[in-house]
Coordinates of C-alpha atoms and ligand atoms in Angstrom, one line a residue:
M112 CA 88.0 66.6 65.5
E113 CA 86.5 63.9 63.3
I114 CA 87.6 64.1 59.7
I115 CA 85.4 62.2 57.2
I116 CA 86.7 62.1 53.6
Q117 CA 84.2 61.2 50.9
P118 CA 84.8 60.5 47.2
D119 CA 82.9 63.6 46.1
G120 CA 80.9 66.6 47.4
E121 CA 77.6 64.9 46.6
Q122 CA 78.3 61.9 48.8
A123 CA 79.8 64.1 51.5
S124 CA 76.6 66.3 51.5
Q125 CA 74.4 63.2 51.8
L126 CA 76.4 62.1 54.8
A127 CA 76.1 65.5 56.3
A128 CA 72.3 65.5 55.7
R129 CA 72.1 62.2 57.5
I130 CA 73.9 63.8 60.5
V131 CA 71.5 66.8 60.5
A132 CA 68.4 64.6 59.9
R133 CA 69.3 62.3 62.9
T134 CA 69.3 65.4 65.2
V135 CA 66.0 66.7 63.7
R136 CA 64.4 63.3 64.3
E137 CA 65.8 62.7 67.8
K138 CA 65.2 66.3 69.0
P139 CA 62.0 67.8 67.4
H140 CA 62.8 71.2 69.0
A141 CA 66.4 71.3 67.9
V142 CA 68.2 74.5 67.0
L143 CA 70.0 74.5 63.7
G144 CA 72.7 77.0 62.7
F145 CA 72.8 77.6 59.0
A146 CA 75.6 78.8 56.6
T147 CA 75.3 80.2 53.1
G148 CA 77.6 80.0 50.1
N149 CA 78.1 77.3 47.5
T150 CA 79.2 74.6 49.8
P151 CA 76.0 73.8 51.7
L152 CA 73.8 73.8 48.6
P153 CA 73.8 70.0 48.0
L154 CA 73.2 69.5 51.8
Y155 CA 70.2 71.8 51.6
R156 CA 68.9 69.9 48.5
S157 CA 69.2 66.7 50.4
L158 CA 67.3 68.1 53.4
V159 CA 64.5 69.4 51.2
R160 CA 64.3 65.9 49.5
M161 CA 64.1 64.2 52.9
H162 CA 61.4 66.6 53.9
R163 CA 59.4 65.8 50.7
E164 CA 60.0 62.1 50.4
E165 CA 60.6 61.0 54.0
G166 CA 58.5 63.5 55.9
L167 CA 61.5 65.0 57.7
D168 CA 59.7 67.4 60.0
F169 CA 61.2 70.9 60.7
S170 CA 58.0 72.3 62.3
G171 CA 59.4 72.3 65.9
L172 CA 62.8 73.7 65.0
T173 CA 64.5 77.1 65.4
S174 CA 67.3 78.3 63.2
F175 CA 70.0 80.9 63.3
N176 CA 72.1 82.0 60.4
L177 CA 75.8 82.7 60.7
D178 CA 75.9 86.0 58.9
E179 CA 74.4 88.8 56.7
Y180 CA 75.8 91.7 54.7
V181 CA 75.5 95.2 56.3
G182 CA 73.4 97.7 54.3
I183 CA 71.8 95.1 52.0
P184 CA 68.0 94.8 52.3
P185 CA 66.6 91.3 53.0
A186 CA 64.9 91.3 49.5
H187 CA 68.2 92.0 47.7
P188 CA 68.9 89.0 45.4
S189 CA 72.4 88.5 46.9
S190 CA 71.4 88.9 50.6
F191 CA 71.7 85.8 52.7
H192 CA 68.0 86.2 53.5
S193 CA 67.2 85.7 49.8
Y194 CA 69.7 82.8 49.6
M195 CA 68.1 81.0 52.5
W196 CA 64.5 81.4 51.2
A197 CA 65.5 80.3 47.7
H198 CA 67.5 77.3 48.7
I199 CA 65.8 75.9 51.8
F200 CA 63.3 77.9 53.8
S201 CA 60.6 78.0 51.0
N202 CA 60.9 74.2 50.7
I203 CA 60.7 72.9 54.3
N204 CA 58.2 73.5 57.1
L205 CA 60.4 75.5 59.4
P206 CA 58.1 78.2 60.9
R207 CA 59.0 81.7 59.7
E208 CA 58.8 83.2 63.2
R209 CA 61.6 80.9 64.4
I210 CA 64.0 81.7 61.6
N211 CA 66.7 84.1 62.7
I212 CA 69.1 85.9 60.4
P213 CA 71.3 88.8 61.5
D214 CA 69.7 92.2 60.5
G215 CA 72.0 93.9 58.1
L216 CA 69.9 97.0 58.2
A217 CA 69.8 97.4 62.0
A218 CA 70.0 101.1 63.0
D219 CA 71.9 100.1 66.2
I220 CA 74.2 97.2 65.1
P221 CA 75.9 96.5 68.5
A222 CA 72.4 96.3 70.2
S223 CA 71.0 94.0 67.5
C224 CA 74.1 91.8 67.8
R225 CA 73.6 91.6 71.6
K226 CA 69.9 90.7 70.9
Y227 CA 71.0 87.9 68.5
E228 CA 73.3 86.4 71.1
Q229 CA 70.5 86.6 73.6
A230 CA 68.0 84.9 71.2
I231 CA 70.5 82.0 70.7
R232 CA 70.7 81.6 74.5
S233 CA 66.9 81.8 75.0
A234 CA 66.5 79.1 72.3
G235 CA 68.7 76.9 74.4
G236 CA 71.8 77.1 72.3
I237 CA 72.6 75.7 68.8
D238 CA 72.6 71.9 68.4
I239 CA 74.3 71.7 65.1
Q240 CA 76.1 74.6 63.4
I241 CA 76.7 74.0 59.7
L242 CA 79.9 75.7 58.5
G243 CA 81.8 76.3 55.2
I244 CA 85.3 77.6 55.2
G245 CA 86.8 80.4 53.1
T246 CA 90.1 80.0 51.2
N247 CA 91.6 82.2 53.8
G248 CA 90.4 80.0 56.6
H249 CA 87.4 82.1 57.8
I250 CA 84.3 80.5 59.3
G251 CA 81.2 82.6 59.4
F252 CA 82.8 85.9 58.3
N253 CA 85.4 85.8 61.1
E254 CA 88.3 86.8 58.9
P255 CA 91.9 86.1 59.8
S256 CA 92.9 87.9 63.0
S257 CA 89.4 87.6 64.5
S258 CA 89.4 87.0 68.2
L259 CA 89.0 83.3 69.0
S260 CA 86.4 84.2 71.6
S261 CA 84.5 86.8 69.6
R262 CA 80.7 87.2 69.7
T263 CA 78.2 88.3 67.1
R264 CA 79.4 91.6 65.8
I265 CA 80.2 93.7 62.7
K266 CA 83.3 92.7 60.7
T267 CA 85.1 94.2 57.8
L268 CA 85.6 91.8 54.9
T269 CA 89.0 91.2 53.5
E270 CA 89.8 91.9 49.9
E271 CA 90.1 88.2 49.2
T272 CA 86.5 87.5 50.5
R273 CA 85.1 90.5 48.6
R274 CA 86.7 89.2 45.4
E275 CA 85.1 85.8 45.9
A276 CA 81.7 87.4 46.4
A277 CA 82.1 89.7 43.3
A278 CA 80.1 87.6 40.9
A279 CA 77.0 87.7 43.1
F280 CA 77.1 91.5 43.2
G281 CA 78.1 92.1 39.6
G282 CA 81.6 93.3 40.5
E283 CA 83.9 93.7 43.5
D284 CA 83.2 97.4 43.9
D285 CA 79.6 96.5 44.7
V286 CA 80.3 93.9 47.3
P287 CA 79.5 95.3 50.8
T288 CA 82.5 96.0 52.9
H289 CA 80.9 95.0 56.2
V290 CA 78.9 92.0 57.5
I291 CA 77.4 90.9 60.8
T292 CA 78.7 87.5 61.8
M293 CA 78.3 85.2 64.7
G294 CA 81.7 85.2 66.5
L295 CA 84.1 82.3 66.9
G296 CA 83.1 82.2 70.6
T297 CA 79.4 82.0 69.6
I298 CA 80.1 79.2 67.1
M299 CA 82.2 77.3 69.7
E300 CA 79.2 77.1 72.0
S301 CA 77.2 75.1 69.5
R302 CA 76.9 71.5 70.7
M303 CA 78.2 70.2 67.3
C304 CA 80.0 72.0 64.5
L305 CA 79.7 70.4 61.1
L306 CA 82.1 71.9 58.6
L307 CA 81.9 71.1 54.9
A308 CA 84.6 71.8 52.3
F309 CA 84.8 70.6 48.7
G310 CA 87.3 71.1 45.9
R311 CA 91.1 71.6 45.6
R312 CA 90.9 75.3 46.2
K313 CA 89.8 74.6 49.8
A314 CA 92.6 72.1 50.5
R315 CA 95.1 74.5 52.1
A316 CA 92.4 76.1 54.4
V317 CA 91.2 72.6 55.4
A318 CA 94.8 71.4 56.2
S319 CA 95.6 74.6 58.1
A320 CA 92.4 74.4 60.1
A321 CA 92.6 70.7 60.9
E322 CA 96.3 70.1 61.3
G323 CA 98.0 73.5 61.7
P324 CA 98.4 75.5 64.9
V325 CA 95.3 77.0 66.5
T326 CA 95.7 80.6 65.5
A327 CA 93.5 83.7 64.8
M328 CA 95.2 83.8 61.4
V329 CA 93.2 80.6 60.5
P330 CA 89.9 81.1 62.3
G331 CA 88.6 77.6 61.4
S332 CA 91.5 76.2 63.4
V333 CA 89.6 77.1 66.6
L334 CA 87.4 74.0 65.9
Q335 CA 90.4 71.9 67.1
M336 CA 89.3 73.1 70.6
H337 CA 85.7 72.0 70.0
P338 CA 84.6 68.7 71.7
R339 CA 82.4 67.7 68.7
A340 CA 83.6 69.1 65.5
I341 CA 83.1 67.0 62.4
L342 CA 84.7 67.9 59.0
V343 CA 83.0 66.3 56.1
I344 CA 85.1 66.9 53.0
D345 CA 85.7 65.5 49.5
R346 CA 89.0 63.9 48.3
E347 CA 90.1 67.2 46.6
A348 CA 89.7 69.2 49.8
A349 CA 91.6 66.5 51.7
A350 CA 94.6 66.8 49.3
E351 CA 96.9 68.7 51.7
L352 CA 96.1 66.7 54.9
T353 CA 99.2 64.9 56.1
M354 CA 97.1 62.2 57.9
A355 CA 94.5 61.6 55.2
D356 CA 95.2 57.9 55.0
Y357 CA 94.6 57.6 58.8
Y358 CA 91.3 59.5 58.6
L359 CA 90.1 57.2 55.8
W360 CA 91.1 54.1 57.7
V361 CA 89.3 55.3 60.8
S362 CA 86.1 56.0 58.8
E363 CA 86.3 52.6 57.0
H364 CA 86.7 50.7 60.3
K365 CA 84.1 52.4 62.4
P366 CA 81.9 50.0 64.3
D367 CA 78.3 50.0 63.0
W368 CA 76.9 51.9 66.0
Q369 CA 79.3 54.8 65.2
K370 CA 78.3 55.1 61.6
Y371 CA 76.2 58.0 60.2
Ligands
LIG181 C1 78.6 81.9 54.7 C2 79.8 81.9 55.5 C3 81.2 81.7 54.9 C4 81.2 80.6 53.8 C5 82.6 80.5 53.2 C6 82.7 79.5 52.1 O1 77.5 82.0 55.5 O2 79.7 82.0 56.7 O3 82.1 81.4 55.9 O4 80.9 79.4 54.4 O5 83.0 81.8 52.7 O6 81.9 79.9 51.0 P1 81.6 78.9 49.8 O7 80.9 77.8 50.4 O8 80.8 79.7 48.8 O9 83.0 78.5 49.3

């Protein structure tokens, strides 16, 4: 696991954007895995800016989103479909027919999850999976106790996660109870996992995921088993890392060819 600590979320997001942009330039038919939530917003803004100002070309790409709420129509303002179109898809040239987001309205959810897994395989697998982390350690919506080898499936949200989504739905009671999420096994098959975390409230989850034991109780800790997991975090999210000084030193002393 590579842990890159940046002074603030903006600089961390710009660095993450450079990592994504490098893959997009080197592999025009790359497959990107997208996350939603507050964390990736500055990264998406940077990618949109690179598209507009530097001609970063998404036209050959395919994308897969991590998750979607069950029972929420795509046009609902708080669906992850709406989020993705508002924050990135409307502003880059990724072809609509190669955008994949789990179907929260599927009549047969297990069949649609199997189809989603098959579509990821048919696209050649995910090159970079962008991830955030919940305060309880979840990645995607793999809540604590999720199987470390799980596949795309329906999950029940914890109370903590529903509380955090309450504002978007006008109150906790209106937050859906279920989601479809890529599994931890699905995420682990991505060739690179790029996890972003900003702010003091993420510090405990970041420290547990990066330095704690690998456990289903902290789903993000499974990334310790990934051959190419990069954590890009700000100073506040790094506050509980016991080896923060070492990670900073490593970043500062990277040879030029290893820099992002
Ligand atoms: C979203 C997702 C979640 C979020 C996590 C952090 O697609 O899969 O794991 O990344 O809940 O959310 P924010 O970034 O809003 O703190």
